[in-house]
Amino acid sequence: MTGPALDSRLKRLGILLSGRGSNFLAIAEAVSSGILAGIAEIAVVVSNNPESAGLSRAREMGLPTALFPSKGRKRAEHDADVAASLLAHRVDLVVLAGYMRLLSAEFVAAFPERILNIHPSLLPAFPGLEAQTQAFDYGVKTAGCTVHFVDEHLDHGVIVLQRSVPVLETDDAHSLAVRILAEEHKAYPEAIRRVLSGGYRIAGRRFLRISAEVGGELSSSRSQEIF
Ligand code: GRF
């Protein structure tokens, strides 16, 4: 399986979020003046939570937004609304950025290998909620984050990119989470770039880069990246 063909059109991102939206902001910055400039644009920011700070920021930034409150709704119906909105905005890649909802199988099937998620652990360790605290309490010496394709299982799809951070003796779960988040903000734009480049193939569970493209602004800090 290979990625999408290279073309010069800006690729359209559909961002799904539920909360503060710091990963969305990192991606937006990469789109406007970083490693995604000239490669991608944000087609729409969708939230299931009317209170989400990320949604407010997107509105302030003048981006197209859509709100589909999920509370009290059947998953399939809610997901169908979200999918319709993403299709109406001609989204090429769906980017989950703190989207606190499990996706229905129908939704995943509607965007085959076109949904990315970021998780604040080195998967397959510590899937699920509060991954940073899980890792800290377990006593790991290295923690990090994972960008992966979304499949029908929780925090499970093919891994695109991981970045690691050491766990310091002076850390608590909060300080560790803060340092992992800083790595997330580098990892997500880079992973999006690699996927949008089309320069990859998937062999089993392995995401293999087949282009000569190297990581631009990230090249100086590559020692923290796990290949
Ligand atoms: C991040 O830690 C991300 O890894 C997880 O949810 C959190 C979202 O944070 N999936 P933010 O809303 O992007 O600041």
Short mmCIF file of C-alpha atoms and ligand atoms in Angstrom, two decimals:
data_model
loop_
_atom_site.label_atom_id
_atom_site.label_comp_id
_atom_site.label_asym_id
_atom_site.label_seq_id
_atom_site.Cartn_x
_atom_site.Cartn_y
_atom_site.Cartn_z
CA MET A 1 0.00 0.00 0.00
CA THR A 2 1.39 3.42 -0.87
CA GLY A 3 0.41 6.95 -0.02
CA PRO A 4 -1.43 9.44 -2.20
CA ALA A 5 0.23 10.63 -5.39
CA LEU A 6 2.23 13.83 -5.21
CA ASP A 7 0.48 16.84 -6.63
CA SER A 8 0.81 20.58 -6.17
CA ARG A 9 -2.66 21.25 -4.78
CA LEU A 10 -2.79 22.25 -1.09
CA LYS A 11 -3.98 19.23 0.85
CA ARG A 12 -7.04 19.90 2.97
CA LEU A 13 -6.93 19.04 6.67
CA GLY A 14 -10.02 18.39 8.77
CA ILE A 15 -9.11 18.86 12.44
CA LEU A 16 -11.29 17.19 15.08
CA LEU A 17 -10.88 18.37 18.66
CA SER A 18 -12.67 18.41 22.00
CA GLY A 19 -10.50 20.48 24.31
CA ARG A 20 -7.76 23.08 24.63
CA GLY A 21 -6.43 22.52 21.10
CA SER A 22 -2.70 23.00 21.56
CA ASN A 23 -1.92 20.39 18.90
CA PHE A 24 -4.34 22.11 16.53
CA LEU A 25 -2.51 25.41 17.15
CA ALA A 26 0.87 23.76 16.48
CA ILE A 27 -0.49 22.40 13.21
CA ALA A 28 -2.02 25.77 12.31
CA GLU A 29 1.34 27.43 12.88
CA ALA A 30 3.07 24.83 10.73
CA VAL A 31 0.49 25.48 8.01
CA SER A 32 0.87 29.26 8.10
CA SER A 33 4.64 29.56 8.46
CA GLY A 34 6.24 26.21 9.22
CA ILE A 35 6.86 22.82 7.67
CA LEU A 36 3.32 22.52 6.26
CA ALA A 37 3.32 25.91 4.52
CA GLY A 38 2.57 25.44 0.84
CA ILE A 39 1.65 21.81 1.49
CA ALA A 40 -1.58 21.91 3.48
CA GLU A 41 -4.44 24.14 4.51
CA ILE A 42 -6.97 23.74 7.29
CA ALA A 43 -10.29 23.08 5.59
CA VAL A 44 -12.38 22.86 8.75
CA VAL A 45 -12.08 22.51 12.53
CA VAL A 46 -14.79 20.29 13.98
CA SER A 47 -15.62 19.88 17.66
CA ASN A 48 -18.09 17.80 19.62
CA ASN A 49 -17.76 20.10 22.62
CA PRO A 50 -19.29 23.59 22.61
CA GLU A 51 -16.93 24.62 25.43
CA SER A 52 -13.69 23.62 23.74
CA ALA A 53 -11.02 26.32 23.80
CA GLY A 54 -9.60 24.97 20.55
CA LEU A 55 -12.88 25.62 18.76
CA SER A 56 -12.95 29.21 20.08
CA ARG A 57 -9.40 29.79 18.85
CA ALA A 58 -10.28 28.41 15.42
CA ARG A 59 -13.21 30.82 15.22
CA GLU A 60 -11.00 33.74 16.28
CA MET A 61 -8.55 32.76 13.57
CA GLY A 62 -11.32 32.94 11.00
CA LEU A 63 -11.09 29.26 10.07
CA PRO A 64 -14.17 27.35 8.96
CA THR A 65 -15.58 25.55 12.00
CA ALA A 66 -18.36 23.11 12.73
CA LEU A 67 -19.86 22.10 16.05
CA PHE A 68 -21.68 18.81 16.47
CA PRO A 69 -22.46 18.37 20.18
CA SER A 70 -22.17 14.67 20.95
CA LYS A 71 -23.78 14.62 24.36
CA GLY A 72 -26.82 12.38 24.40
CA ARG A 73 -26.50 11.41 20.74
CA LYS A 74 -26.03 7.97 19.28
CA ARG A 75 -22.46 7.48 18.12
CA ALA A 76 -23.39 6.40 14.60
CA GLU A 77 -25.65 9.42 14.06
CA HIS A 78 -23.14 11.87 15.45
CA ASP A 79 -20.30 10.36 13.41
CA ALA A 80 -22.42 10.51 10.26
CA ASP A 81 -22.87 14.27 10.74
CA VAL A 82 -19.15 14.76 11.29
CA ALA A 83 -18.25 12.64 8.26
CA ALA A 84 -20.70 14.57 6.08
CA SER A 85 -19.16 17.85 7.19
CA LEU A 86 -15.63 16.61 6.44
CA LEU A 87 -16.71 15.42 3.00
CA ALA A 88 -18.49 18.72 2.31
CA HIS A 89 -15.23 20.51 3.10
CA ARG A 90 -13.38 18.14 0.71
CA VAL A 91 -10.98 17.01 3.42
CA ASP A 92 -7.98 14.92 2.31
CA LEU A 93 -6.75 14.01 5.79
CA VAL A 94 -8.65 13.82 9.07
CA VAL A 95 -6.51 14.88 12.02
CA LEU A 96 -7.65 13.94 15.52
CA ALA A 97 -6.18 16.49 17.92
CA GLY A 98 -7.48 15.70 21.37
CA TYR A 99 -10.79 14.38 20.05
CA MET A 100 -12.28 12.61 23.05
CA ARG A 101 -14.55 10.26 21.14
CA LEU A 102 -14.21 6.72 19.94
CA LEU A 103 -14.96 6.63 16.23
CA SER A 104 -17.51 4.25 14.79
CA ALA A 105 -16.32 1.59 12.35
CA GLU A 106 -18.38 3.32 9.65
CA PHE A 107 -16.53 6.58 10.19
CA VAL A 108 -13.13 4.88 10.02
CA ALA A 109 -14.17 3.04 6.88
CA ALA A 110 -15.24 6.32 5.25
CA PHE A 111 -11.64 7.63 5.41
CA PRO A 112 -9.40 4.62 4.82
CA GLU A 113 -5.85 5.38 5.92
CA ARG A 114 -6.83 9.02 5.99
CA ILE A 115 -7.26 9.53 9.75
CA LEU A 116 -4.37 10.36 12.05
CA ASN A 117 -4.32 10.50 15.84
CA ILE A 118 -1.74 11.57 18.38
CA HIS A 119 -1.38 9.71 21.65
CA PRO A 120 0.83 10.83 24.55
CA SER A 121 2.72 7.56 25.04
CA LEU A 122 5.05 5.31 23.13
CA LEU A 123 2.43 2.89 21.85
CA PRO A 124 1.67 0.06 22.28
CA ALA A 125 2.48 0.99 25.89
CA PHE A 126 -0.21 2.83 27.82
CA PRO A 127 -3.16 3.17 25.47
CA GLY A 128 -6.30 4.88 26.73
CA LEU A 129 -6.78 7.79 29.08
CA GLU A 130 -4.09 9.58 31.13
CA ALA A 131 -1.28 7.84 29.33
CA GLN A 132 1.37 10.14 30.78
CA THR A 133 0.29 9.29 34.35
CA GLN A 134 0.15 5.61 33.46
CA ALA A 135 3.73 5.79 32.17
CA PHE A 136 4.95 7.81 35.15
CA ASP A 137 3.32 5.47 37.69
CA TYR A 138 4.71 2.43 35.88
CA GLY A 139 8.20 3.83 36.36
CA VAL A 140 9.34 3.90 32.75
CA LYS A 141 12.60 5.72 32.05
CA THR A 142 11.61 6.81 28.55
CA ALA A 143 8.21 8.19 27.62
CA GLY A 144 6.95 10.01 24.53
CA CYS A 145 4.22 10.36 21.97
CA THR A 146 2.98 8.48 18.93
CA VAL A 147 1.27 9.65 15.74
CA HIS A 148 -0.61 6.78 14.15
CA PHE A 149 -3.25 6.00 11.59
CA VAL A 150 -6.61 5.31 13.14
CA ASP A 151 -8.18 1.91 12.73
CA GLU A 152 -11.22 0.43 14.45
CA HIS A 153 -9.29 -0.40 17.64
CA LEU A 154 -8.29 2.06 20.37
CA ASP A 155 -4.83 3.65 19.90
CA HIS A 156 -3.88 0.82 17.59
CA GLY A 157 -3.33 1.72 13.92
CA VAL A 158 -0.05 1.83 11.99
CA ILE A 159 2.55 4.07 13.62
CA VAL A 160 3.77 6.97 11.48
CA LEU A 161 6.20 8.57 13.91
CA GLN A 162 7.20 8.54 17.57
CA ARG A 163 9.20 11.00 19.65
CA SER A 164 10.68 10.14 23.00
CA VAL A 165 11.52 12.05 26.16
CA PRO A 166 13.54 10.82 29.13
CA VAL A 167 11.70 10.56 32.43
CA LEU A 168 13.74 12.56 34.94
CA GLU A 169 14.10 11.73 38.63
CA THR A 170 12.77 15.21 39.36
CA ASP A 171 9.63 14.67 37.26
CA ASP A 172 6.10 14.29 38.45
CA ALA A 173 3.29 13.21 36.15
CA HIS A 174 2.50 16.83 35.30
CA SER A 175 6.03 17.91 34.37
CA LEU A 176 6.39 14.76 32.29
CA ALA A 177 3.12 15.50 30.48
CA VAL A 178 4.30 19.04 29.73
CA ARG A 179 7.51 17.77 28.12
CA ILE A 180 5.66 15.11 26.16
CA LEU A 181 3.27 17.79 24.87
CA ALA A 182 6.19 19.84 23.58
CA GLU A 183 7.26 16.80 21.56
CA GLU A 184 3.70 16.28 20.32
CA HIS A 185 3.76 19.76 18.84
CA LYS A 186 6.82 18.80 16.76
CA ALA A 187 5.70 15.28 15.97
CA TYR A 188 2.25 16.03 14.60
CA PRO A 189 3.15 18.52 11.84
CA GLU A 190 6.05 16.30 10.81
CA ALA A 191 3.88 13.19 10.67
CA ILE A 192 1.24 15.05 8.64
CA ARG A 193 3.93 16.17 6.24
CA ARG A 194 5.21 12.64 5.79
CA VAL A 195 1.73 11.29 5.12
CA LEU A 196 0.76 14.10 2.75
CA SER A 197 4.01 13.71 0.83
CA GLY A 198 2.78 10.31 -0.31
CA GLY A 199 6.35 9.11 -0.03
CA TYR A 200 5.63 6.04 2.01
CA ARG A 201 4.33 2.54 1.86
CA ILE A 202 2.77 0.38 4.52
CA ALA A 203 4.08 -3.14 4.95
CA GLY A 204 2.09 -5.03 7.55
CA ARG A 205 2.14 -2.64 10.49
CA ARG A 206 5.24 -0.80 9.28
CA PHE A 207 5.17 2.74 7.85
CA LEU A 208 8.15 2.88 5.50
CA ARG A 209 9.34 6.07 3.86
CA ILE A 210 10.22 5.63 0.23
CA SER A 211 11.08 9.20 -0.75
CA ALA A 212 14.33 11.02 -0.18
CA GLU A 213 12.49 13.65 1.81
CA VAL A 214 14.12 14.36 5.15
CA GLY A 215 12.73 16.15 8.08
CA GLY A 216 13.39 19.85 7.45
CA GLU A 217 13.20 21.73 10.70
CA LEU A 218 13.28 18.59 12.76
CA SER A 219 16.61 17.40 11.46
CA SER A 220 18.54 19.06 14.28
CA SER A 221 16.64 17.19 16.98
CA ARG A 222 16.42 13.81 15.34
CA SER A 223 18.12 12.01 18.19
CA GLN A 224 14.83 12.12 20.02
CA GLU A 225 12.93 10.56 17.20
CA ILE A 226 12.40 6.85 17.09
CA PHE A 227 12.43 5.35 13.63
C1 GRF B 1 -2.83 15.44 23.79
O1 GRF B 1 -2.06 15.04 24.88
C2 GRF B 1 -2.96 14.33 22.80
O2 GRF B 1 -1.86 13.48 22.78
C3 GRF B 1 -4.17 13.58 23.30
O3 GRF B 1 -5.03 14.58 23.77
C4 GRF B 1 -4.27 15.72 24.16
C5 GRF B 1 -4.83 16.89 23.42
O4 GRF B 1 -4.24 18.09 23.81
N1 GRF B 1 -4.75 12.76 22.27
P1 GRF B 1 -4.52 19.43 23.01
O5 GRF B 1 -6.04 19.64 23.04
O6 GRF B 1 -4.02 19.24 21.62
O7 GRF B 1 -3.80 20.50 23.75
#
